Coordinates of C-alpha atoms in Angstrom, one line a residue:
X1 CA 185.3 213.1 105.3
X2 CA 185.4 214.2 102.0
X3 CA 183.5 217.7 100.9
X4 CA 180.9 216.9 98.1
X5 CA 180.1 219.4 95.5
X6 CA 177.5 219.5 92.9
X7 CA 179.4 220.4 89.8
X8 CA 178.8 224.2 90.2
X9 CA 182.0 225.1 88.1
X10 CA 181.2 222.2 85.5
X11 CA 177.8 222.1 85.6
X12 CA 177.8 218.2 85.8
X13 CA 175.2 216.6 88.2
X14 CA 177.6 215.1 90.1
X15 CA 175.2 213.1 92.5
X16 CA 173.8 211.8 90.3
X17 CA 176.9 210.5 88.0
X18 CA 178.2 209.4 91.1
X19 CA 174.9 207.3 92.0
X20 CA 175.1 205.2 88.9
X21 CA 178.7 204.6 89.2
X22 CA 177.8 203.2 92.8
X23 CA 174.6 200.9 91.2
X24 CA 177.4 198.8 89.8
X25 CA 179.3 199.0 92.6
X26 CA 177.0 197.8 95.2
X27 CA 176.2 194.7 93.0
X28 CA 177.7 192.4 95.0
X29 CA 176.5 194.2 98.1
X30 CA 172.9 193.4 96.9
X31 CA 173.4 189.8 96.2
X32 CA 174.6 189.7 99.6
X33 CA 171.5 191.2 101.1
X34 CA 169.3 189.0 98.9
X35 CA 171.1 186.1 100.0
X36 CA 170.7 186.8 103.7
X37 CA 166.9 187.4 102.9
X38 CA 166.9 184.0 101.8
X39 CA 168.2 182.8 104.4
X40 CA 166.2 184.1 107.0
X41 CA 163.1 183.2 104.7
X42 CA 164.1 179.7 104.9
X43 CA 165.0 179.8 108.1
X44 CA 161.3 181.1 109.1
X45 CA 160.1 178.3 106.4
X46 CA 161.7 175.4 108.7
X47 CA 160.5 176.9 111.5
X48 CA 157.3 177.0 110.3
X49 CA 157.4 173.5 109.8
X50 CA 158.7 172.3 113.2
X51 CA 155.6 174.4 114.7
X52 CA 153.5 172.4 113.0
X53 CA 155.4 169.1 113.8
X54 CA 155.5 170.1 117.3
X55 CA 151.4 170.9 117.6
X56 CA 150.7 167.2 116.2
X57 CA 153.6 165.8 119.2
X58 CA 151.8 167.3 121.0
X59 CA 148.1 166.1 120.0
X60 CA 149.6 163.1 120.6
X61 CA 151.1 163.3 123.9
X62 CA 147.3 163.7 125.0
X63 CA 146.0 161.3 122.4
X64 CA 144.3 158.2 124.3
X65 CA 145.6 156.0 121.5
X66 CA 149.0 156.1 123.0
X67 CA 146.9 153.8 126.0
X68 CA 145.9 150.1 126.0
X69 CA 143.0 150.8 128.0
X70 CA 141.5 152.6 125.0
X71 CA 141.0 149.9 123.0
X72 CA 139.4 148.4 125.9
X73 CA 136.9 150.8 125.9
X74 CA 133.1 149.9 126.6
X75 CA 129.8 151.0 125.6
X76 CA 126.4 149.9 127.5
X77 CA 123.4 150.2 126.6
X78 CA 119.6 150.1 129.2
X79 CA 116.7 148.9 127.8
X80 CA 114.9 151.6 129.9
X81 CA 117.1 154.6 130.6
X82 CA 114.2 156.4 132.2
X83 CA 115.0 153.9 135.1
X84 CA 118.5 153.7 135.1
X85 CA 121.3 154.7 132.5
X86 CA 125.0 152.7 132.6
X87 CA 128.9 153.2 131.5
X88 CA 131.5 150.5 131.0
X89 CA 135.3 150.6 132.0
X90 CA 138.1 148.6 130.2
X91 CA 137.5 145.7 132.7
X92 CA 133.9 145.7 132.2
X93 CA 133.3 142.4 130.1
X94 CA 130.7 142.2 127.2
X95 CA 127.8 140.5 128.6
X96 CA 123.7 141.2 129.6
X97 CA 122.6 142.0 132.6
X98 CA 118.8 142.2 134.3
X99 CA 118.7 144.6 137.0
X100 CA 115.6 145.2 139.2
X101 CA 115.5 148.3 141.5
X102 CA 113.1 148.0 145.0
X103 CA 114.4 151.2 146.2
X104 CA 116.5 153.9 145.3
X105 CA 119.0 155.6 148.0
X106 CA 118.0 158.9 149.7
X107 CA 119.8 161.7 152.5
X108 CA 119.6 161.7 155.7
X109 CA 117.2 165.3 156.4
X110 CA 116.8 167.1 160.1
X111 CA 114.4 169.7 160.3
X112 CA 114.2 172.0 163.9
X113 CA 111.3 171.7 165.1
X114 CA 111.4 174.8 167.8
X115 CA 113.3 177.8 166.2
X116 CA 112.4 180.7 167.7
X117 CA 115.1 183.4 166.9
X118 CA 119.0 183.5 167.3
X119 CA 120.8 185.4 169.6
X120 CA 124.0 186.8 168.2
X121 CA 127.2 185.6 170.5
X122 CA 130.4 183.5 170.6
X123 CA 130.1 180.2 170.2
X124 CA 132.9 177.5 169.4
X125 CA 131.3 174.4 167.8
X126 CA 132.2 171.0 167.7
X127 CA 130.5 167.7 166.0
X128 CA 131.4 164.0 165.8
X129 CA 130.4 163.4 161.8
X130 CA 129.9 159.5 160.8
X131 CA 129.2 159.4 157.2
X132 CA 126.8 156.9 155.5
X133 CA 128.4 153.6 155.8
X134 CA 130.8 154.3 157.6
X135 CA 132.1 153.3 161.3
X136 CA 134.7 156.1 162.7
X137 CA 133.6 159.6 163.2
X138 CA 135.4 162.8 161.9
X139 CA 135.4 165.7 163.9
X140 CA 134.0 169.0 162.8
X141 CA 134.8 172.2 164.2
X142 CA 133.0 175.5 163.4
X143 CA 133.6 179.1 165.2
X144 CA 130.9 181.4 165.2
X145 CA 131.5 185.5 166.3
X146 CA 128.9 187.3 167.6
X147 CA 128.9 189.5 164.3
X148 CA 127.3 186.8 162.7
X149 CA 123.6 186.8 161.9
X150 CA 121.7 183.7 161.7
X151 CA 122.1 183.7 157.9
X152 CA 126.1 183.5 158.7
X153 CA 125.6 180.7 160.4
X154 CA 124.0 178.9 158.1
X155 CA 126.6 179.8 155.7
X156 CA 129.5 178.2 157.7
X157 CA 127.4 175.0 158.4
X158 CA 127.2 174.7 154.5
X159 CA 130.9 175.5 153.8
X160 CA 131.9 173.3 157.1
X161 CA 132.6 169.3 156.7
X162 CA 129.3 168.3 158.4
X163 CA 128.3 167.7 154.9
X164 CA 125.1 169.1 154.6
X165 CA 123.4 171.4 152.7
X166 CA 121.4 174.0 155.5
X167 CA 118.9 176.5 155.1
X168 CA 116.1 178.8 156.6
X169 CA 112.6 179.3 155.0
X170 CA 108.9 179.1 156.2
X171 CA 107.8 175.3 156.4
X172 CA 104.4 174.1 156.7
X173 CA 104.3 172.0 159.7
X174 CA 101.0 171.0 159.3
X175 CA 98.6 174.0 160.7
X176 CA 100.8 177.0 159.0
X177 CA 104.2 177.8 157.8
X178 CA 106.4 179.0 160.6
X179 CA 110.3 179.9 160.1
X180 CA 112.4 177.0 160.6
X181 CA 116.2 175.7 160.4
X182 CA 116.4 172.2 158.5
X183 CA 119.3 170.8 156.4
X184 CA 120.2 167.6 154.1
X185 CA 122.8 165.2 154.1
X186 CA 124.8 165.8 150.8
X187 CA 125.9 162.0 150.9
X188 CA 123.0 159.3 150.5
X189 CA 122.9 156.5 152.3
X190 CA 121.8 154.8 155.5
X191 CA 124.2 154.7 159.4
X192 CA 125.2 158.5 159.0
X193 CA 124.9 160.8 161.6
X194 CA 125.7 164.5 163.5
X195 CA 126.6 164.5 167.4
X196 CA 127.0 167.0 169.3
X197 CA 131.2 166.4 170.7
X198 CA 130.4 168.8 174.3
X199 CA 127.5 170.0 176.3
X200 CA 128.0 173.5 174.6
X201 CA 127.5 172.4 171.1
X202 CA 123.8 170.7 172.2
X203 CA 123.3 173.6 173.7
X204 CA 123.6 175.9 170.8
X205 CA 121.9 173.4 168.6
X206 CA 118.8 173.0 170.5
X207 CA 118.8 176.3 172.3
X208 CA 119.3 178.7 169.0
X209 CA 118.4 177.2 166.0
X210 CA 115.9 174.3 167.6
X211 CA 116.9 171.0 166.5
X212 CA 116.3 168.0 168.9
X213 CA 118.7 165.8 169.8
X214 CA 119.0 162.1 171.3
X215 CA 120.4 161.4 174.7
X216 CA 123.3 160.4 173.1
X217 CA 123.5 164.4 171.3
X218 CA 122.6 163.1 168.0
X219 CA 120.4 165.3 166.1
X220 CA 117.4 163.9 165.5
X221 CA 116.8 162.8 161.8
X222 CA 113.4 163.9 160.5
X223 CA 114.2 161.2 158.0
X224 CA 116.8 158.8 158.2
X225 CA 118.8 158.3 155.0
X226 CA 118.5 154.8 153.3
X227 CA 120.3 152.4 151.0
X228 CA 118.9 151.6 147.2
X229 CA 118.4 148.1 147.0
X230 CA 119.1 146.2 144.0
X231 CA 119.5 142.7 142.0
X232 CA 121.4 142.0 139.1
X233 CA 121.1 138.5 137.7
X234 CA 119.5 137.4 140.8
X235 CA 121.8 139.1 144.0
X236 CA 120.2 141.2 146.3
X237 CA 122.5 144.6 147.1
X238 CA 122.0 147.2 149.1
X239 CA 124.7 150.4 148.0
X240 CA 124.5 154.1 149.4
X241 CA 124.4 155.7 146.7
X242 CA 122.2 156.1 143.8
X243 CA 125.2 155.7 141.0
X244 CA 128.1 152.7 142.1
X245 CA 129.9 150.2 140.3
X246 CA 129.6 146.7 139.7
X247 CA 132.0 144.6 138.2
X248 CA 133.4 147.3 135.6
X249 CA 130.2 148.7 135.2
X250 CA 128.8 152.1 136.9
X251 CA 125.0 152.0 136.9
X252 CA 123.1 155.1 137.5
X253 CA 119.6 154.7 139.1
X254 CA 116.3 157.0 138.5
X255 CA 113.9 155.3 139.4
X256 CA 112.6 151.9 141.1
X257 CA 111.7 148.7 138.3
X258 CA 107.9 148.6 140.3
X259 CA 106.0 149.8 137.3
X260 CA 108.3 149.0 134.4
X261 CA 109.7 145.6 135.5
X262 CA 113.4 144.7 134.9
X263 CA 116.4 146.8 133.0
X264 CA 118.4 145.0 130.6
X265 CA 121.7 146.8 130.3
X266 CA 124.4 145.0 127.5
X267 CA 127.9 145.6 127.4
X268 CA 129.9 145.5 124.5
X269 CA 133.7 146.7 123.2
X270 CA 132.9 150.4 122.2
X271 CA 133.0 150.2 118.2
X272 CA 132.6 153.8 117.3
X273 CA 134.8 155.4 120.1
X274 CA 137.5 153.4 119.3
X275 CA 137.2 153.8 115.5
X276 CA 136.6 157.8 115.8
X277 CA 139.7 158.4 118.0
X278 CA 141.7 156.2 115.4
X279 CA 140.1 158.3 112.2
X280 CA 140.9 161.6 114.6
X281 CA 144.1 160.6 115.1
X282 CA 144.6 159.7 110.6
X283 CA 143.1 163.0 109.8
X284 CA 145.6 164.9 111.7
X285 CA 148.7 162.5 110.7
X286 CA 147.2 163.7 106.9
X287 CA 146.8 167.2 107.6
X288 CA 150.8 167.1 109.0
X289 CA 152.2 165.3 106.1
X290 CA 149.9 166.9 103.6
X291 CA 151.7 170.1 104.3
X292 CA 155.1 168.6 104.7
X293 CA 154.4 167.0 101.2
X294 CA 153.3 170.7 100.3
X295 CA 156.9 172.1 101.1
X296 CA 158.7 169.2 99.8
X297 CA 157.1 169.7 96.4
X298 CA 156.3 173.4 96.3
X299 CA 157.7 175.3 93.0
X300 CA 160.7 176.9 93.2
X301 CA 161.0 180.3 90.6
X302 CA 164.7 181.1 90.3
X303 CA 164.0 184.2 88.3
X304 CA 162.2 185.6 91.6
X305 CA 165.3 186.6 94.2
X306 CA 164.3 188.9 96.7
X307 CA 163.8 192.5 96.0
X308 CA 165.8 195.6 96.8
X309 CA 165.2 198.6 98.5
X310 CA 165.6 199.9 95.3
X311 CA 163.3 197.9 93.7
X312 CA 160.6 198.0 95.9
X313 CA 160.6 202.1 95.5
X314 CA 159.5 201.4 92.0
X315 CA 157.0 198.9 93.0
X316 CA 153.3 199.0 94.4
X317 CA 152.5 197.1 97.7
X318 CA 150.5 194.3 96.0
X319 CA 153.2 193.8 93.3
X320 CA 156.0 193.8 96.1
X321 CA 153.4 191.2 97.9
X322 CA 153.0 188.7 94.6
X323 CA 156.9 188.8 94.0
X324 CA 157.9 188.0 97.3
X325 CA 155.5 185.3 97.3
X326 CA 157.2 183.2 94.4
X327 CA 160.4 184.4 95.5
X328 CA 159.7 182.5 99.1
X329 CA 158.2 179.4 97.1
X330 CA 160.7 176.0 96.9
X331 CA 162.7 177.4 99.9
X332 CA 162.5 173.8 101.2
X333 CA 161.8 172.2 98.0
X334 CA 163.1 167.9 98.4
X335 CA 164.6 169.2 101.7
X336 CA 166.6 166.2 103.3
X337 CA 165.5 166.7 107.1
X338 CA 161.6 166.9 106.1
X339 CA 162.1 164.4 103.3
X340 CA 163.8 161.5 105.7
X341 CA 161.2 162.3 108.0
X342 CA 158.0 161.4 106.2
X343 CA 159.5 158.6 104.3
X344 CA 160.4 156.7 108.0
X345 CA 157.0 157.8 108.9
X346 CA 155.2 155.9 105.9
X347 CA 158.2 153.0 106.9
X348 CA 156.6 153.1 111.1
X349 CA 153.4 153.0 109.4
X350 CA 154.2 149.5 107.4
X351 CA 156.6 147.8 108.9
X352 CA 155.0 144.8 110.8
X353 CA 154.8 145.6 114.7
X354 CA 155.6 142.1 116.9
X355 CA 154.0 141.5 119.9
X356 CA 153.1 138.2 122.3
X357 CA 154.4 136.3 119.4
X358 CA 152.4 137.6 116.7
X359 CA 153.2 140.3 113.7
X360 CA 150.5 142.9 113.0
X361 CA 150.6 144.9 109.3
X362 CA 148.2 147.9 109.4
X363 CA 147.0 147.0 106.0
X364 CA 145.2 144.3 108.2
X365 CA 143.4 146.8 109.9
X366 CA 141.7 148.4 106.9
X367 CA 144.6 151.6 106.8
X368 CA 146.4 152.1 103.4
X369 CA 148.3 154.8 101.7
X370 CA 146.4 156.4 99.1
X371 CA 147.2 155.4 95.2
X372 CA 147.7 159.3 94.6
X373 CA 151.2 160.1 94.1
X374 CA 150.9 163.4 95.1
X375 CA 149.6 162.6 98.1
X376 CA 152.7 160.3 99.3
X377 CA 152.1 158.9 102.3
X378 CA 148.3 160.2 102.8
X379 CA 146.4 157.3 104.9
X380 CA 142.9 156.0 103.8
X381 CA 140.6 154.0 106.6
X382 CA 138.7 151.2 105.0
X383 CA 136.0 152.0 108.0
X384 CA 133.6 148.7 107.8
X385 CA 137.7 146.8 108.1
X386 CA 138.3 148.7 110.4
X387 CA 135.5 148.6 112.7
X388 CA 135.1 144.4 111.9
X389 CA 138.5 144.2 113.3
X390 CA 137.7 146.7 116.7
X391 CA 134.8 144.4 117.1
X392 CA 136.4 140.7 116.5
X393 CA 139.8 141.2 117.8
X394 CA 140.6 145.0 119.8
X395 CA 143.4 143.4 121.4
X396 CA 145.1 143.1 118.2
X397 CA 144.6 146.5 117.2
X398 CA 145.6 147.9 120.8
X399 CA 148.9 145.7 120.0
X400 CA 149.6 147.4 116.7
X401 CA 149.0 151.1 118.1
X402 CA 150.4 151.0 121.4
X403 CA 153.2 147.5 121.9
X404 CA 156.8 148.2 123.4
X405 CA 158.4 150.7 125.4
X406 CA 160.8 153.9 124.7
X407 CA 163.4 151.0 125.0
X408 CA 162.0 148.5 123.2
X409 CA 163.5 147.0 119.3
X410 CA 162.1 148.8 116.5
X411 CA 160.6 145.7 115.6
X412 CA 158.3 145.7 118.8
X413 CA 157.2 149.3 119.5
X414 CA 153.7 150.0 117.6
X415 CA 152.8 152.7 115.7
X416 CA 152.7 155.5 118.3
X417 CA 156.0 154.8 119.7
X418 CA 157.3 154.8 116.2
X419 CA 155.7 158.0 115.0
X420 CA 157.0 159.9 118.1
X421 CA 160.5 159.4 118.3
X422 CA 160.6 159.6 113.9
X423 CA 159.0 163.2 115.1
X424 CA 161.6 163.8 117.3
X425 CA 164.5 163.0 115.5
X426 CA 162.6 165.4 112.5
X427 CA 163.0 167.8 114.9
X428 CA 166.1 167.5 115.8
X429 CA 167.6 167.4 112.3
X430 CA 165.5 170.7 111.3
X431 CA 166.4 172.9 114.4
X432 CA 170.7 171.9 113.8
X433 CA 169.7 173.9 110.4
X434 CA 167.2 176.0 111.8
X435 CA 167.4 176.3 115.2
X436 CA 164.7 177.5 117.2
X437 CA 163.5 180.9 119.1
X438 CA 165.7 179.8 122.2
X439 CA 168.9 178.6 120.8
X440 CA 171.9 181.4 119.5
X441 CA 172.7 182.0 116.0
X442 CA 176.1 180.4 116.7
X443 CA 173.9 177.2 117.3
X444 CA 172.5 176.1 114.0
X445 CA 173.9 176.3 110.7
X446 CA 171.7 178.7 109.1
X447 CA 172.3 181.5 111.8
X448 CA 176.1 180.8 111.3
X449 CA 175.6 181.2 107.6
X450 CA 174.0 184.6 108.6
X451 CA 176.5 185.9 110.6
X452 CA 178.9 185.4 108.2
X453 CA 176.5 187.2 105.7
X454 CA 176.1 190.0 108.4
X455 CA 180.0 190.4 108.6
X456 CA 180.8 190.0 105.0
X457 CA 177.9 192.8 104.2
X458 CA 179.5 195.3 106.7
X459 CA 182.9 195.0 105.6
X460 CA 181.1 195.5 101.8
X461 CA 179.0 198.9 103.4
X462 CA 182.1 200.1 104.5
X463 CA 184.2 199.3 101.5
X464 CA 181.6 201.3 99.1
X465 CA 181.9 204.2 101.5
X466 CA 185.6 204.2 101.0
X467 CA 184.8 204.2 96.8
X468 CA 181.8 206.6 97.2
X469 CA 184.0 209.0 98.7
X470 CA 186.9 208.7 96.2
X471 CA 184.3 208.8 93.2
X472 CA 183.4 212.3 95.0
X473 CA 186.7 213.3 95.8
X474 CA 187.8 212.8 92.2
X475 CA 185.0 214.8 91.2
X476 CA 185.4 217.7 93.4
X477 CA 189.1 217.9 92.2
X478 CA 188.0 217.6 88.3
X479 CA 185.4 220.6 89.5
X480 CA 188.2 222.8 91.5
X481 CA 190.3 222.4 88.3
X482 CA 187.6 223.5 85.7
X483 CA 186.7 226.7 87.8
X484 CA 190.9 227.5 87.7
X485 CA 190.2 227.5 84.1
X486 CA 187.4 229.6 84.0
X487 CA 188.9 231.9 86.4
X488 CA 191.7 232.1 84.1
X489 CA 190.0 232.4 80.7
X490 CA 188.1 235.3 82.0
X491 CA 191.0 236.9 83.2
X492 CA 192.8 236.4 79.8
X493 CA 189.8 238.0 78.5
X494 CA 189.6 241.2 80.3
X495 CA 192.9 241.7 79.3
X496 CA 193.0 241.0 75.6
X497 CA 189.3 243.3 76.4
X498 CA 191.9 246.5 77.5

C-alpha cells in the first residue's frame, strides 16, 4: 500500500492533481457502469412488459369468451315479475311461455305443544330424516351433555342434518303466549319427515322439549309442507320448491297468478351480455397493445446516457429525476420480440377462422382496426354489427372466438386460441432476453451481458487502483526529492551565513 502525502515539501495539492489525472482515467470505467445501467433499465423495461402481458393471459384464462356456452347465453324476461321472475341457460331455447301458479311451495313446521322446562342430562339422539320428495331416510345423530342448557340444544338441532331451523320464544296458542319449542323445515316441499330411530329419542322429544309424535315416532307436523303447483303452456306440475327448472329455464315463484292472471316469460339469445363481455374483452386487448405500441415507438434521446455518481453530486433530485427519465425512454424502441408479437396478433385477429365448413373474417362481425396509424393494431366494435350478428347468427360468432383445440391447424383455432399461444410465444421470446424474477442471470442473455459487465468493471476498479497508487507513489517521490533540496539549500545557506 502506497503512503500518500499532500505535497507538504512542494506545496502542490496532490489529491487533488491526482483526482483529475484519475477523471480521465476512469473514462472507460464510467461507460462501463453506464452501460450496465442500461442494461438493467432495459431489462426492468421488458419485464415490465411481460407483467403486463401476463395480467391480460391471465384475464383471459377466466374470460367466458374462451367458452361456447357463452354465446349461448339467455336472457328472459316476466311480464309480471311481482309473481314470478326467470333465468335462461345455454339450452334454454328462445320461445314464450304462459305460466299460471295455483299454489306456491311451503315447509314442513312442528310446533311443541306441551313444553314445560328441560332438565339438563345425557342424552344420545337419533332420527330417521326423509326429505321432501324423497323415499330413503338418512340417519341423524345428535349427542347432548348434561352441560347443555336448553338453548344448546337448540343450537345442535340447527347445526345437525335434521334440516331445520329450531327455536324457543313465547307463542300465542290461542288464550296467551306460553314458552314453546317449534322448528321449520329448511327444504320446501310435501312427503318429508322426522322419526324418532329408538324409544329414547321419543322419549326426549316428547318428555323435554314437548313435541308429539305419531305411533310410528314421527313428530307431528303442525303443518305439513306442500308442493307449488304450476302450468306452463297447458301442463299441470307439482315441484317442491319455489325456484326449479324447466326445460333450460329456472323460474322463481312469489306469488300465485289468482289475482293477476297468467305470466308471460320470453326467452331470447342474451344480446347485451354477449356484446359487453366481447367489448370487455377489445378494451383490454387495446389497453395491452396500446402500451406495447407505446414502447415500440417511444423516443429514444442518445445525448441522455445515464448519470454518474459524479454527476448526480452536482445535480438536484428533480433534475437527476427528468434526466433519467429520457435517458430510460426508446429502451425498447422497434424491439423484435414485442414487435413480432403484435404484428401476429393483428395477423390472429384477420386471418379467416374455419370451422364446420365455413370461414369467418372478424370484419364480418363489425371489429376493425382503427385507420389511425399510431394506433396500429387498436380494434374498433361497430356495436349495432355487432349486436345484428349476436342476434341473427351467435353460433357463428361463438365459431370465430372460441373453434379448434390447443392441437388444432392454425387455420381452425379462433381468435382466443390464437391470441394465447401468440402471448405465449411473446413471452417466451422476451424472458430468453430478459428473463424473469425466477430464472439465473446465466439464463437470459441480458443477465449474461451483465455479468460480463460486472467482471469487466472489477478488473477496471482494480486496474485504476494499481494507477491511482502509482500516480501517488510518483508524487510522493517527486515530494521526498524537493524536501532533499530544500534541506540542502538551507544547509548551503547557513554556511555561506558563517
Amino acid at each position: 500500500m502506497v503512503t500518500r502525502i499532500t505535497g507538504l515539501a512542494s506545496g502542490m495539492d496532490i489529491d487533488d492533481i491526482v483526482s483529475k489525472l484519475m477523471q480521465t482515467e476512469r473514462a472507460p470505467l464510467n461507460k462501463l457502469t453506464q452501460k450496465k445501467q442500461t442494461l438493467e433499465w432495459q431489462r426492468d423495461s421488458y419485464r415490465e412488459v411481460n407483467s403486463k402481458i401476463k395480467e391480460f393471459q391471465d384475464y383471459m384464462s377466466n374470460n367466458k369468451l374462451t367458452y361456447p356456452s357463452t354465446f349461448q347465453s339467455k336472457t328472459v324476461s316476466s311480464s309480471n315479475e311481482s309473481v314470478l321472475t326467470a333465468t335462461g341457460t345455454a339450452s334454454a331455447a328462445n320461445s314464450s311461455s304462459t305460466i299460471e301458479v295455483a299454489s306456491l311451495a311451503t315447509a314442513a313446521t312442528y310446533k311443541a305443544n306441551n313444553y314445560t322446562g328441560y332438565t339438563q342430562g345425557d342424552y344420545n339422539l337419533a332420527f330417521n330424516v326423509v326429505s321432501p320428495g324423497e323415499t330413503a331416510a338418512k340417519t341423524v345423530n345428535i349427542s347432548v351433555t348434561s352441560a347443555d342448557t336448553i338453548d344448546n340444544v337448540i343450537s345442535k338441532l340447527n347445526s345437525s342434518d335434521l334440516g331445520v331451523s329450531a327455536f324457543k320464544d313465547k307463542i300465542w296458542n290461542g288464550t296467551e303466549y306460553v314458552e314453546t319449542i317449534a322448528f321449520s323445515s329448511k327444504a320446501t316441499g310435501a312427503g318429508g319427515s322426522i322419526q324418532a330411530a329408538d324409544s329414547a329419542t321419543a322419549d326426549f322429544m316428547s318428555g323435554q322439549l314437548g313435541f308429539s309424535l305419531d305411533t310410528d315416532n314421527k313428530i307431528t307436523a303442525y303443518k305439513e309442507g306442500t308442493n307449488a303447483k304450476v302450468t306452463i303452456n297447458g301442463f299441470e306440475m307439482e315441484k317442491l320448491s319455489n325456484n326449479f327448472t324447466v326445460n333450460g329455464v329456472t323460474y322463481s315463484i312469489k306469488n300465485t297468478t289468482a289475482a293477476t292472471g297468467p305470466v308471460t316469460t320470453s326467452v331470447s339469445t342474451d344480446v347485451d351480455g354477449i356484446y359487453n363481455q366481447i367489448k370487455e374483452f377489445v378494451n383490454k386487448y387495446n389497453e395491452l397493445v396500446d402500451s406495447l405500441n407505446e414502447k415500440l415507438k417511444e423516443e429514444k434521446y442518445r445525448d441522455y446516457a445515464p448519470l454518474t455518481s459524479e454527476q448526480k453530486e452536482a445535480m438536484s433530485d428533480k433534475e437527476i429525476e427528468l434526466w433519467e427519465e429520457k435517458a430510460k425512454s426508446g429502451l425498447l424502441k422497434n424491439d423484435t420480440s414485442i414487435s413480432t408479437g403484435t404484428n401476429q396478433m393483428r395477423t390472429d385477429f384477420y386471418s379467416q377462422v374455419s370451422a364446420d365448413g365455413k370461414t369467418y373474417q372478424l370484419t364480418e362481425f363489425g371489429i376493425t382496426t382503427s385507420g389511425a396509424y399510431q394506433m396500429r393494431g387498436h380494434l374498433e366494435i361497430n356495436e349495432d354489427k355487432l349486436k345484428a350478428k349476436i342476434q341473427e347468427d351467435p353460433q357463428s360468432v361463438a365459431a370465430l372466438f372460441t373453434s379448434g383445440s390447443n392441437s388444432s391447424a392454425y387455420s381452425d383455432k379462433g381468435i382466443m386460441k390464437r391470441i394465447g399461444d401468440t402471448l405465449k410465444s411473446t413471452v417466451k421470446s422476451i424472458e430468453a432476453k430478459a428473463g424473469n424474477s425466477t430464472m439465473g442471470t446465466n439464463d437470459y442473455s441480458i443477465g449474461k451481458n451483465l455479468n460480463t459487465i460486472s467482471t469487466d468493471i472489477t478488473k477496471m476498479q482494480d486496474r485504476l487502483t494499481t494507477i491511482e497508487n502509482r500516480y501517488y507513489s510518483k508524487f510522493s517521490a517527486m515530494d521526498s526529492a524537493i524536501q532533499k533540496m530544500n534541506e540542502q539549500s538551507s544547509y548551503l545557506s547557513q554556511l555561506l551565513a558563517q
